[in-house]
Amino acid sequence: MNKKKLLPLCILAGIVVVLALILAMLTLFGGDAEEDAGIPLFSISADALDTIAYQDGDTDVALTKGDDGVWTLDSDTLLPIDQTVVEELAANITGMTALRELGDDADVDSMGFATPEMSISFTSGSDSYTLTVGDQNSMTNSYYARLGDDGPVYTVSISDLSSLCKTPKQLYQAQDITEIESSDVTAMTLDTGSETLSFTLTDETWVLDSDPEYELDQDKVKRMVNTICSLESDWSITHPGSDSEYGLDTPNAIVTVTAEDGSTVRCVFGTTSAEDSEVAYMTASTADGMVYEINSNHLTAFAYTKDTLKAETPETAEESSDSE
């Protein structure tokens, strides 16, 4: 065969190879995309849900959406709930997909549905849905899951289920203790039980009312103001017991701040939790009948006396350095 005939054949062979490679890539990546998309388990939008309930070994939560569109916890309707977290939860549930659907010949009785690892249910109007999660399939890194009591059986990725059963703590909406900005505070009172100190902001300088000439450490006073105005709760005890349970009958400190417009917020700081030293209790005039849990480190912001609030002068600084 001469070179003139051989050249077209080589070009044709090259084109065939290129087309084969393109087809292989399309098959490979197209297959992955289809597999990654998964099999949708529900055909309903998250916005349409009226209730959500789920249980696993440690968590049993039920949520209901009111006529105003606000989600509440059934077991404690007064607990502040982060609406964004619930909306994301609803979207994750309704958007769940399965890795594959098992056939009618699947051995359902051996998949753990009688003693499920997890159960997720929700309603929309008169329609109700339940997904029961059985045993783990370690070979495929998935769980067996079944729709309804006798519906189809699927395998669902562990990662898709791992973050669904959120605890009430994870659903909680942290509460601002006050809406007063620190820059608006013009007066403050600190009552530690042993002494009461009142401060007034005069010409951008904090002054001790009982001793206006007293040199105050401005940073320490500002720290108290900033702490109150930026304080957030870690948890709300909506049905508290007696004050003595939280050390509120003999508080560590009572702090009252007054804003430029005359509005005030009074905060009472109790003791730390016997179970967790990082948790302290407090109440605020902004939420009657509620006890808040806060980080106990905040208590140090109010652990001052008149003596410890005295500004450091060059002489006292030198004395402090010599003592070290």
PDB file of N, CA, C and O in Angstrom, residues 107-182:
ATOM      1  N   ASP A 107     -34.577  -8.742  51.637  1.00  0.00           N
ATOM      2  CA  ASP A 107     -34.905  -9.356  52.926  1.00  0.00           C
ATOM      3  C   ASP A 107     -35.175  -8.249  53.951  1.00  0.00           C
ATOM      4  O   ASP A 107     -34.332  -7.918  54.779  1.00  0.00           O
ATOM      5  N   VAL A 108     -36.369  -7.691  53.901  1.00  0.00           N
ATOM      6  CA  VAL A 108     -36.729  -6.531  54.726  1.00  0.00           C
ATOM      7  C   VAL A 108     -36.643  -6.847  56.214  1.00  0.00           C
ATOM      8  O   VAL A 108     -36.245  -6.001  57.032  1.00  0.00           O
ATOM      9  N   ASP A 109     -37.005  -8.071  56.593  1.00  0.00           N
ATOM     10  CA  ASP A 109     -37.033  -8.435  58.015  1.00  0.00           C
ATOM     11  C   ASP A 109     -35.658  -8.403  58.663  1.00  0.00           C
ATOM     12  O   ASP A 109     -35.551  -8.314  59.899  1.00  0.00           O
ATOM     13  N   SER A 110     -34.609  -8.453  57.864  1.00  0.00           N
ATOM     14  CA  SER A 110     -33.250  -8.470  58.421  1.00  0.00           C
ATOM     15  C   SER A 110     -32.581  -7.102  58.381  1.00  0.00           C
ATOM     16  O   SER A 110     -31.384  -6.987  58.641  1.00  0.00           O
ATOM     17  N   MET A 111     -33.332  -6.050  58.074  1.00  0.00           N
ATOM     18  CA  MET A 111     -32.741  -4.722  57.889  1.00  0.00           C
ATOM     19  C   MET A 111     -32.922  -3.796  59.082  1.00  0.00           C
ATOM     20  O   MET A 111     -32.587  -2.618  59.022  1.00  0.00           O
ATOM     21  N   GLY A 112     -33.460  -4.310  60.188  1.00  0.00           N
ATOM     22  CA  GLY A 112     -33.505  -3.528  61.420  1.00  0.00           C
ATOM     23  C   GLY A 112     -34.659  -2.568  61.550  1.00  0.00           C
ATOM     24  O   GLY A 112     -34.649  -1.693  62.423  1.00  0.00           O
ATOM     25  N   PHE A 113     -35.694  -2.705  60.732  1.00  0.00           N
ATOM     26  CA  PHE A 113     -36.815  -1.764  60.807  1.00  0.00           C
ATOM     27  C   PHE A 113     -37.683  -1.983  62.046  1.00  0.00           C
ATOM     28  O   PHE A 113     -38.418  -1.086  62.454  1.00  0.00           O
ATOM     29  N   ALA A 114     -37.602  -3.164  62.641  1.00  0.00           N
ATOM     30  CA  ALA A 114     -38.377  -3.426  63.862  1.00  0.00           C
ATOM     31  C   ALA A 114     -37.834  -2.626  65.041  1.00  0.00           C
ATOM     32  O   ALA A 114     -38.587  -2.239  65.946  1.00  0.00           O
ATOM     33  N   THR A 115     -36.536  -2.377  65.062  1.00  0.00           N
ATOM     34  CA  THR A 115     -35.883  -1.553  66.092  1.00  0.00           C
ATOM     35  C   THR A 115     -35.030  -0.503  65.380  1.00  0.00           C
ATOM     36  O   THR A 115     -33.811  -0.621  65.313  1.00  0.00           O
ATOM     37  N   PRO A 116     -35.676   0.507  64.825  1.00  0.00           N
ATOM     38  CA  PRO A 116     -34.970   1.456  63.949  1.00  0.00           C
ATOM     39  C   PRO A 116     -33.922   2.291  64.671  1.00  0.00           C
ATOM     40  O   PRO A 116     -34.029   2.577  65.861  1.00  0.00           O
ATOM     41  N   GLU A 117     -32.919   2.671  63.897  1.00  0.00           N
ATOM     42  CA  GLU A 117     -31.900   3.603  64.379  1.00  0.00           C
ATOM     43  C   GLU A 117     -32.450   5.016  64.437  1.00  0.00           C
ATOM     44  O   GLU A 117     -32.051   5.823  65.273  1.00  0.00           O
ATOM     45  N   MET A 118     -33.378   5.302  63.548  1.00  0.00           N
ATOM     46  CA  MET A 118     -33.893   6.659  63.419  1.00  0.00           C
ATOM     47  C   MET A 118     -35.251   6.625  62.740  1.00  0.00           C
ATOM     48  O   MET A 118     -35.523   5.740  61.928  1.00  0.00           O
ATOM     49  N   SER A 119     -36.088   7.586  63.082  1.00  0.00           N
ATOM     50  CA  SER A 119     -37.375   7.735  62.420  1.00  0.00           C
ATOM     51  C   SER A 119     -37.606   9.213  62.159  1.00  0.00           C
ATOM     52  O   SER A 119     -37.414  10.047  63.046  1.00  0.00           O
ATOM     53  N   ILE A 120     -37.982   9.537  60.941  1.00  0.00           N
ATOM     54  CA  ILE A 120     -38.228  10.926  60.555  1.00  0.00           C
ATOM     55  C   ILE A 120     -39.616  11.001  59.933  1.00  0.00           C
ATOM     56  O   ILE A 120     -39.935  10.237  59.022  1.00  0.00           O
ATOM     57  N   SER A 121     -40.432  11.909  60.439  1.00  0.00           N
ATOM     58  CA  SER A 121     -41.771  12.061  59.878  1.00  0.00           C
ATOM     59  C   SER A 121     -42.122  13.536  59.764  1.00  0.00           C
ATOM     60  O   SER A 121     -41.584  14.376  60.489  1.00  0.00           O
ATOM     61  N   PHE A 122     -43.049  13.821  58.853  1.00  0.00           N
ATOM     62  CA  PHE A 122     -43.513  15.198  58.701  1.00  0.00           C
ATOM     63  C   PHE A 122     -44.880  15.176  58.048  1.00  0.00           C
ATOM     64  O   PHE A 122     -45.296  14.166  57.453  1.00  0.00           O
ATOM     65  N   THR A 123     -45.581  16.281  58.182  1.00  0.00           N
ATOM     66  CA  THR A 123     -46.901  16.410  57.578  1.00  0.00           C
ATOM     67  C   THR A 123     -46.983  17.680  56.753  1.00  0.00           C
ATOM     68  O   THR A 123     -46.261  18.656  57.001  1.00  0.00           O
ATOM     69  N   SER A 124     -47.882  17.627  55.784  1.00  0.00           N
ATOM     70  CA  SER A 124     -48.196  18.797  54.966  1.00  0.00           C
ATOM     71  C   SER A 124     -49.674  18.728  54.667  1.00  0.00           C
ATOM     72  O   SER A 124     -50.125  17.879  53.886  1.00  0.00           O
ATOM     73  N   GLY A 125     -50.441  19.583  55.346  1.00  0.00           N
ATOM     74  CA  GLY A 125     -51.885  19.485  55.213  1.00  0.00           C
ATOM     75  C   GLY A 125     -52.363  18.153  55.755  1.00  0.00           C
ATOM     76  O   GLY A 125     -52.031  17.754  56.863  1.00  0.00           O
ATOM     77  N   SER A 126     -53.109  17.412  54.951  1.00  0.00           N
ATOM     78  CA  SER A 126     -53.611  16.100  55.376  1.00  0.00           C
ATOM     79  C   SER A 126     -52.664  14.964  55.012  1.00  0.00           C
ATOM     80  O   SER A 126     -52.927  13.802  55.340  1.00  0.00           O
ATOM     81  N   ASP A 127     -51.575  15.288  54.357  1.00  0.00           N
ATOM     82  CA  ASP A 127     -50.615  14.262  53.940  1.00  0.00           C
ATOM     83  C   ASP A 127     -49.534  14.071  55.009  1.00  0.00           C
ATOM     84  O   ASP A 127     -49.038  15.046  55.588  1.00  0.00           O
ATOM     85  N   SER A 128     -49.182  12.826  55.254  1.00  0.00           N
ATOM     86  CA  SER A 128     -48.128  12.525  56.223  1.00  0.00           C
ATOM     87  C   SER A 128     -47.102  11.596  55.583  1.00  0.00           C
ATOM     88  O   SER A 128     -47.440  10.777  54.717  1.00  0.00           O
ATOM     89  N   TYR A 129     -45.860  11.728  56.025  1.00  0.00           N
ATOM     90  CA  TYR A 129     -44.750  10.964  55.470  1.00  0.00           C
ATOM     91  C   TYR A 129     -43.889  10.462  56.626  1.00  0.00           C
ATOM     92  O   TYR A 129     -43.662  11.184  57.601  1.00  0.00           O
ATOM     93  N   THR A 130     -43.388   9.245  56.479  1.00  0.00           N
ATOM     94  CA  THR A 130     -42.495   8.685  57.496  1.00  0.00           C
ATOM     95  C   THR A 130     -41.373   7.915  56.808  1.00  0.00           C
ATOM     96  O   THR A 130     -41.617   7.122  55.894  1.00  0.00           O
ATOM     97  N   LEU A 131     -40.167   8.186  57.262  1.00  0.00           N
ATOM     98  CA  LEU A 131     -38.994   7.445  56.793  1.00  0.00           C
ATOM     99  C   LEU A 131     -38.392   6.742  58.000  1.00  0.00           C
ATOM    100  O   LEU A 131     -37.962   7.382  58.954  1.00  0.00           O
ATOM    101  N   THR A 132     -38.378   5.416  57.947  1.00  0.00           N
ATOM    102  CA  THR A 132     -37.804   4.617  59.026  1.00  0.00           C
ATOM    103  C   THR A 132     -36.417   4.154  58.611  1.00  0.00           C
ATOM    104  O   THR A 132     -36.244   3.586  57.527  1.00  0.00           O
ATOM    105  N   VAL A 133     -35.440   4.402  59.464  1.00  0.00           N
ATOM    106  CA  VAL A 133     -34.050   4.066  59.161  1.00  0.00           C
ATOM    107  C   VAL A 133     -33.653   2.852  59.987  1.00  0.00           C
ATOM    108  O   VAL A 133     -33.713   2.881  61.220  1.00  0.00           O
ATOM    109  N   GLY A 134     -33.253   1.804  59.311  1.00  0.00           N
ATOM    110  CA  GLY A 134     -32.891   0.564  59.981  1.00  0.00           C
ATOM    111  C   GLY A 134     -31.403   0.431  60.214  1.00  0.00           C
ATOM    112  O   GLY A 134     -30.728   1.380  60.609  1.00  0.00           O
ATOM    113  N   ASP A 135     -30.884  -0.764  59.929  1.00  0.00           N
ATOM    114  CA  ASP A 135     -29.478  -1.060  60.201  1.00  0.00           C
ATOM    115  C   ASP A 135     -28.548  -0.390  59.203  1.00  0.00           C
ATOM    116  O   ASP A 135     -28.949   0.002  58.104  1.00  0.00           O
ATOM    117  N   GLN A 136     -27.307  -0.306  59.603  1.00  0.00           N
ATOM    118  CA  GLN A 136     -26.275   0.233  58.722  1.00  0.00           C
ATOM    119  C   GLN A 136     -25.730  -0.862  57.822  1.00  0.00           C
ATOM    120  O   GLN A 136     -25.522  -2.006  58.255  1.00  0.00           O
ATOM    121  N   ASN A 137     -25.502  -0.515  56.570  1.00  0.00           N
ATOM    122  CA  ASN A 137     -24.841  -1.397  55.625  1.00  0.00           C
ATOM    123  C   ASN A 137     -23.400  -0.924  55.509  1.00  0.00           C
ATOM    124  O   ASN A 137     -23.104   0.039  54.812  1.00  0.00           O
ATOM    125  N   SER A 138     -22.521  -1.587  56.234  1.00  0.00           N
ATOM    126  CA  SER A 138     -21.128  -1.145  56.296  1.00  0.00           C
ATOM    127  C   SER A 138     -20.420  -1.268  54.955  1.00  0.00           C
ATOM    128  O   SER A 138     -19.444  -0.563  54.690  1.00  0.00           O
ATOM    129  N   MET A 139     -20.904  -2.144  54.080  1.00  0.00           N
ATOM    130  CA  MET A 139     -20.258  -2.343  52.782  1.00  0.00           C
ATOM    131  C   MET A 139     -20.434  -1.123  51.883  1.00  0.00           C
ATOM    132  O   MET A 139     -19.557  -0.794  51.088  1.00  0.00           O
ATOM    133  N   THR A 140     -21.571  -0.450  52.007  1.00  0.00           N
ATOM    134  CA  THR A 140     -21.859   0.691  51.135  1.00  0.00           C
ATOM    135  C   THR A 140     -21.875   2.021  51.879  1.00  0.00           C
ATOM    136  O   THR A 140     -22.244   3.043  51.303  1.00  0.00           O
ATOM    137  N   ASN A 141     -21.500   2.019  53.165  1.00  0.00           N
ATOM    138  CA  ASN A 141     -21.482   3.242  53.964  1.00  0.00           C
ATOM    139  C   ASN A 141     -22.838   3.934  53.938  1.00  0.00           C
ATOM    140  O   ASN A 141     -22.956   5.141  53.724  1.00  0.00           O
ATOM    141  N   SER A 142     -23.886   3.113  54.137  1.00  0.00           N
ATOM    142  CA  SER A 142     -25.243   3.631  54.057  1.00  0.00           C
ATOM    143  C   SER A 142     -26.129   2.935  55.080  1.00  0.00           C
ATOM    144  O   SER A 142     -25.728   1.988  55.747  1.00  0.00           O
ATOM    145  N   TYR A 143     -27.370   3.456  55.193  1.00  0.00           N
ATOM    146  CA  TYR A 143     -28.392   2.834  56.033  1.00  0.00           C
ATOM    147  C   TYR A 143     -29.523   2.336  55.138  1.00  0.00           C
ATOM    148  O   TYR A 143     -29.781   2.894  54.063  1.00  0.00           O
ATOM    149  N   TYR A 144     -30.199   1.294  55.619  1.00  0.00           N
ATOM    150  CA  TYR A 144     -31.432   0.885  54.970  1.00  0.00           C
ATOM    151  C   TYR A 144     -32.538   1.835  55.445  1.00  0.00           C
ATOM    152  O   TYR A 144     -32.629   2.158  56.631  1.00  0.00           O
ATOM    153  N   ALA A 145     -33.382   2.266  54.533  1.00  0.00           N
ATOM    154  CA  ALA A 145     -34.463   3.194  54.883  1.00  0.00           C
ATOM    155  C   ALA A 145     -35.724   2.779  54.141  1.00  0.00           C
ATOM    156  O   ALA A 145     -35.670   2.355  52.979  1.00  0.00           O
ATOM    157  N   ARG A 146     -36.849   2.957  54.832  1.00  0.00           N
ATOM    158  CA  ARG A 146     -38.121   2.535  54.247  1.00  0.00           C
ATOM    159  C   ARG A 146     -39.158   3.637  54.378  1.00  0.00           C
ATOM    160  O   ARG A 146     -39.309   4.242  55.444  1.00  0.00           O
ATOM    161  N   LEU A 147     -39.887   3.866  53.299  1.00  0.00           N
ATOM    162  CA  LEU A 147     -40.973   4.847  53.305  1.00  0.00           C
ATOM    163  C   LEU A 147     -42.261   4.171  53.753  1.00  0.00           C
ATOM    164  O   LEU A 147     -42.686   3.167  53.160  1.00  0.00           O
ATOM    165  N   GLY A 148     -42.875   4.718  54.803  1.00  0.00           N
ATOM    166  CA  GLY A 148     -44.107   4.147  55.310  1.00  0.00           C
ATOM    167  C   GLY A 148     -43.882   2.798  55.963  1.00  0.00           C
ATOM    168  O   GLY A 148     -42.753   2.367  56.191  1.00  0.00           O
ATOM    169  N   ASP A 149     -44.980   2.113  56.254  1.00  0.00           N
ATOM    170  CA  ASP A 149     -44.881   0.807  56.910  1.00  0.00           C
ATOM    171  C   ASP A 149     -44.532  -0.304  55.946  1.00  0.00           C
ATOM    172  O   ASP A 149     -43.890  -1.293  56.322  1.00  0.00           O
ATOM    173  N   ASP A 150     -44.965  -0.178  54.699  1.00  0.00           N
ATOM    174  CA  ASP A 150     -44.713  -1.245  53.731  1.00  0.00           C
ATOM    175  C   ASP A 150     -44.328  -0.680  52.367  1.00  0.00           C
ATOM    176  O   ASP A 150     -44.586  -1.290  51.333  1.00  0.00           O
ATOM    177  N   GLY A 151     -43.702   0.503  52.384  1.00  0.00           N
ATOM    178  CA  GLY A 151     -43.297   1.140  51.142  1.00  0.00           C
ATOM    179  C   GLY A 151     -41.968   0.625  50.637  1.00  0.00           C
ATOM    180  O   GLY A 151     -41.405  -0.348  51.169  1.00  0.00           O
ATOM    181  N   PRO A 152     -41.442   1.257  49.607  1.00  0.00           N
ATOM    182  CA  PRO A 152     -40.171   0.820  49.022  1.00  0.00           C
ATOM    183  C   PRO A 152     -39.010   0.981  50.000  1.00  0.00           C
ATOM    184  O   PRO A 152     -39.041   1.818  50.897  1.00  0.00           O
ATOM    185  N   VAL A 153     -37.997   0.172  49.817  1.00  0.00           N
ATOM    186  CA  VAL A 153     -36.807   0.179  50.669  1.00  0.00           C
ATOM    187  C   VAL A 153     -35.632   0.714  49.862  1.00  0.00           C
ATOM    188  O   VAL A 153     -35.446   0.358  48.691  1.00  0.00           O
ATOM    189  N   TYR A 154     -34.843   1.572  50.508  1.00  0.00           N
ATOM    190  CA  TYR A 154     -33.718   2.214  49.856  1.00  0.00           C
ATOM    191  C   TYR A 154     -32.463   2.065  50.706  1.00  0.00           C
ATOM    192  O   TYR A 154     -32.526   1.686  51.881  1.00  0.00           O
ATOM    193  N   THR A 155     -31.343   2.413  50.099  1.00  0.00           N
ATOM    194  CA  THR A 155     -30.126   2.661  50.872  1.00  0.00           C
ATOM    195  C   THR A 155     -29.859   4.160  50.794  1.00  0.00           C
ATOM    196  O   THR A 155     -29.933   4.761  49.717  1.00  0.00           O
ATOM    197  N   VAL A 156     -29.591   4.758  51.964  1.00  0.00           N
ATOM    198  CA  VAL A 156     -29.367   6.201  52.062  1.00  0.00           C
ATOM    199  C   VAL A 156     -28.007   6.436  52.692  1.00  0.00           C
ATOM    200  O   VAL A 156     -27.646   5.774  53.676  1.00  0.00           O
ATOM    201  N   SER A 157     -27.255   7.359  52.140  1.00  0.00           N
ATOM    202  CA  SER A 157     -25.913   7.640  52.630  1.00  0.00           C
ATOM    203  C   SER A 157     -25.923   8.057  54.095  1.00  0.00           C
ATOM    204  O   SER A 157     -26.793   8.819  54.537  1.00  0.00           O
ATOM    205  N   ILE A 158     -24.942   7.570  54.850  1.00  0.00           N
ATOM    206  CA  ILE A 158     -24.810   7.943  56.262  1.00  0.00           C
ATOM    207  C   ILE A 158     -24.680   9.454  56.409  1.00  0.00           C
ATOM    208  O   ILE A 158     -25.260  10.058  57.303  1.00  0.00           O
ATOM    209  N   SER A 159     -23.930  10.074  55.518  1.00  0.00           N
ATOM    210  CA  SER A 159     -23.699  11.522  55.621  1.00  0.00           C
ATOM    211  C   SER A 159     -24.987  12.317  55.468  1.00  0.00           C
ATOM    212  O   SER A 159     -25.130  13.395  56.046  1.00  0.00           O
ATOM    213  N   ASP A 160     -25.956  11.805  54.709  1.00  0.00           N
ATOM    214  CA  ASP A 160     -27.230  12.516  54.522  1.00  0.00           C
ATOM    215  C   ASP A 160     -28.103  12.457  55.764  1.00  0.00           C
ATOM    216  O   ASP A 160     -29.001  13.288  55.943  1.00  0.00           O
ATOM    217  N   LEU A 161     -27.857  11.475  56.626  1.00  0.00           N
ATOM    218  CA  LEU A 161     -28.694  11.292  57.818  1.00  0.00           C
ATOM    219  C   LEU A 161     -28.039  11.805  59.093  1.00  0.00           C
ATOM    220  O   LEU A 161     -28.718  12.063  60.083  1.00  0.00           O
ATOM    221  N   SER A 162     -26.719  11.968  59.060  1.00  0.00           N
ATOM    222  CA  SER A 162     -25.965  12.217  60.295  1.00  0.00           C
ATOM    223  C   SER A 162     -26.330  13.513  61.008  1.00  0.00           C
ATOM    224  O   SER A 162     -26.222  13.604  62.228  1.00  0.00           O
ATOM    225  N   SER A 163     -26.763  14.536  60.272  1.00  0.00           N
ATOM    226  CA  SER A 163     -27.008  15.837  60.900  1.00  0.00           C
ATOM    227  C   SER A 163     -28.487  16.203  60.990  1.00  0.00           C
ATOM    228  O   SER A 163     -28.825  17.340  61.301  1.00  0.00           O
ATOM    229  N   LEU A 164     -29.382  15.247  60.733  1.00  0.00           N
ATOM    230  CA  LEU A 164     -30.806  15.577  60.704  1.00  0.00           C
ATOM    231  C   LEU A 164     -31.430  15.673  62.088  1.00  0.00           C
ATOM    232  O   LEU A 164     -32.252  16.555  62.344  1.00  0.00           O
ATOM    233  N   CYS A 165     -31.074  14.768  62.989  1.00  0.00           N
ATOM    234  CA  CYS A 165     -31.717  14.735  64.309  1.00  0.00           C
ATOM    235  C   CYS A 165     -31.074  15.749  65.250  1.00  0.00           C
ATOM    236  O   CYS A 165     -30.292  15.400  66.144  1.00  0.00           O
ATOM    237  N   LYS A 166     -31.398  17.000  65.055  1.00  0.00           N
ATOM    238  CA  LYS A 166     -30.819  18.067  65.864  1.00  0.00           C
ATOM    239  C   LYS A 166     -31.482  18.108  67.235  1.00  0.00           C
ATOM    240  O   LYS A 166     -32.694  17.954  67.361  1.00  0.00           O
ATOM    241  N   THR A 167     -30.676  18.349  68.262  1.00  0.00           N
ATOM    242  CA  THR A 167     -31.187  18.455  69.626  1.00  0.00           C
ATOM    243  C   THR A 167     -31.834  19.824  69.831  1.00  0.00           C
ATOM    244  O   THR A 167     -31.591  20.762  69.052  1.00  0.00           O
ATOM    245  N   PRO A 168     -32.665  19.969  70.864  1.00  0.00           N
ATOM    246  CA  PRO A 168     -33.218  21.299  71.162  1.00  0.00           C
ATOM    247  C   PRO A 168     -32.130  22.359  71.328  1.00  0.00           C
ATOM    248  O   PRO A 168     -32.325  23.516  70.941  1.00  0.00           O
ATOM    249  N   LYS A 169     -30.980  21.964  71.866  1.00  0.00           N
ATOM    250  CA  LYS A 169     -29.870  22.913  72.041  1.00  0.00           C
ATOM    251  C   LYS A 169     -29.384  23.417  70.685  1.00  0.00           C
ATOM    252  O   LYS A 169     -29.035  24.592  70.522  1.00  0.00           O
ATOM    253  N   GLN A 170     -29.358  22.523  69.693  1.00  0.00           N
ATOM    254  CA  GLN A 170     -28.914  22.910  68.355  1.00  0.00           C
ATOM    255  C   GLN A 170     -29.965  23.734  67.620  1.00  0.00           C
ATOM    256  O   GLN A 170     -29.645  24.447  66.671  1.00  0.00           O
ATOM    257  N   LEU A 171     -31.203  23.636  68.056  1.00  0.00           N
ATOM    258  CA  LEU A 171     -32.282  24.418  67.452  1.00  0.00           C
ATOM    259  C   LEU A 171     -32.474  25.765  68.141  1.00  0.00           C
ATOM    260  O   LEU A 171     -33.212  26.626  67.648  1.00  0.00           O
ATOM    261  N   TYR A 172     -31.820  25.968  69.267  1.00  0.00           N
ATOM    262  CA  TYR A 172     -32.046  27.141  70.111  1.00  0.00           C
ATOM    263  C   TYR A 172     -31.560  28.428  69.450  1.00  0.00           C
ATOM    264  O   TYR A 172     -30.497  28.470  68.819  1.00  0.00           O
ATOM    265  N   GLN A 173     -32.347  29.475  69.632  1.00  0.00           N
ATOM    266  CA  GLN A 173     -31.984  30.810  69.160  1.00  0.00           C
ATOM    267  C   GLN A 173     -31.431  31.618  70.323  1.00  0.00           C
ATOM    268  O   GLN A 173     -32.150  31.934  71.273  1.00  0.00           O
ATOM    269  N   ALA A 174     -30.138  31.944  70.285  1.00  0.00           N
ATOM    270  CA  ALA A 174     -29.524  32.743  71.343  1.00  0.00           C
ATOM    271  C   ALA A 174     -30.245  34.077  71.476  1.00  0.00           C
ATOM    272  O   ALA A 174     -30.625  34.698  70.481  1.00  0.00           O
ATOM    273  N   GLN A 175     -30.414  34.511  72.723  1.00  0.00           N
ATOM    274  CA  GLN A 175     -31.168  35.732  72.998  1.00  0.00           C
ATOM    275  C   GLN A 175     -30.261  36.889  73.389  1.00  0.00           C
ATOM    276  O   GLN A 175     -29.363  36.733  74.231  1.00  0.00           O
ATOM    277  N   ASP A 176     -30.467  38.044  72.767  1.00  0.00           N
ATOM    278  CA  ASP A 176     -29.778  39.264  73.194  1.00  0.00           C
ATOM    279  C   ASP A 176     -30.380  39.711  74.516  1.00  0.00           C
ATOM    280  O   ASP A 176     -31.604  39.829  74.639  1.00  0.00           O
ATOM    281  N   ILE A 177     -29.530  39.969  75.501  1.00  0.00           N
ATOM    282  CA  ILE A 177     -30.027  40.375  76.815  1.00  0.00           C
ATOM    283  C   ILE A 177     -30.626  41.773  76.757  1.00  0.00           C
ATOM    284  O   ILE A 177     -31.610  42.068  77.423  1.00  0.00           O
ATOM    285  N   THR A 178     -30.047  42.640  75.962  1.00  0.00           N
ATOM    286  CA  THR A 178     -30.573  43.993  75.832  1.00  0.00           C
ATOM    287  C   THR A 178     -30.347  44.503  74.422  1.00  0.00           C
ATOM    288  O   THR A 178     -29.419  44.060  73.735  1.00  0.00           O
ATOM    289  N   GLU A 179     -31.191  45.431  74.003  1.00  0.00           N
ATOM    290  CA  GLU A 179     -31.011  46.073  72.700  1.00  0.00           C
ATOM    291  C   GLU A 179     -30.288  47.408  72.837  1.00  0.00           C
ATOM    292  O   GLU A 179     -30.080  48.106  71.847  1.00  0.00           O
ATOM    293  N   ILE A 180     -29.901  47.762  74.047  1.00  0.00           N
ATOM    294  CA  ILE A 180     -29.175  49.013  74.268  1.00  0.00           C
ATOM    295  C   ILE A 180     -27.748  48.875  73.760  1.00  0.00           C
ATOM    296  O   ILE A 180     -27.049  47.904  74.078  1.00  0.00           O
ATOM    297  N   GLU A 181     -27.304  49.821  72.977  1.00  0.00           N
ATOM    298  CA  GLU A 181     -25.921  49.849  72.507  1.00  0.00           C
ATOM    299  C   GLU A 181     -25.026  50.419  73.595  1.00  0.00           C
ATOM    300  O   GLU A 181     -25.438  51.319  74.350  1.00  0.00           O
ATOM    301  N   SER A 182     -23.803  49.902  73.680  1.00  0.00           N
ATOM    302  CA  SER A 182     -22.877  50.373  74.718  1.00  0.00           C
ATOM    303  C   SER A 182     -22.602  51.864  74.590  1.00  0.00           C
ATOM    304  O   SER A 182     -22.395  52.565  75.595  1.00  0.00           O
TER     305      SER A 182
END
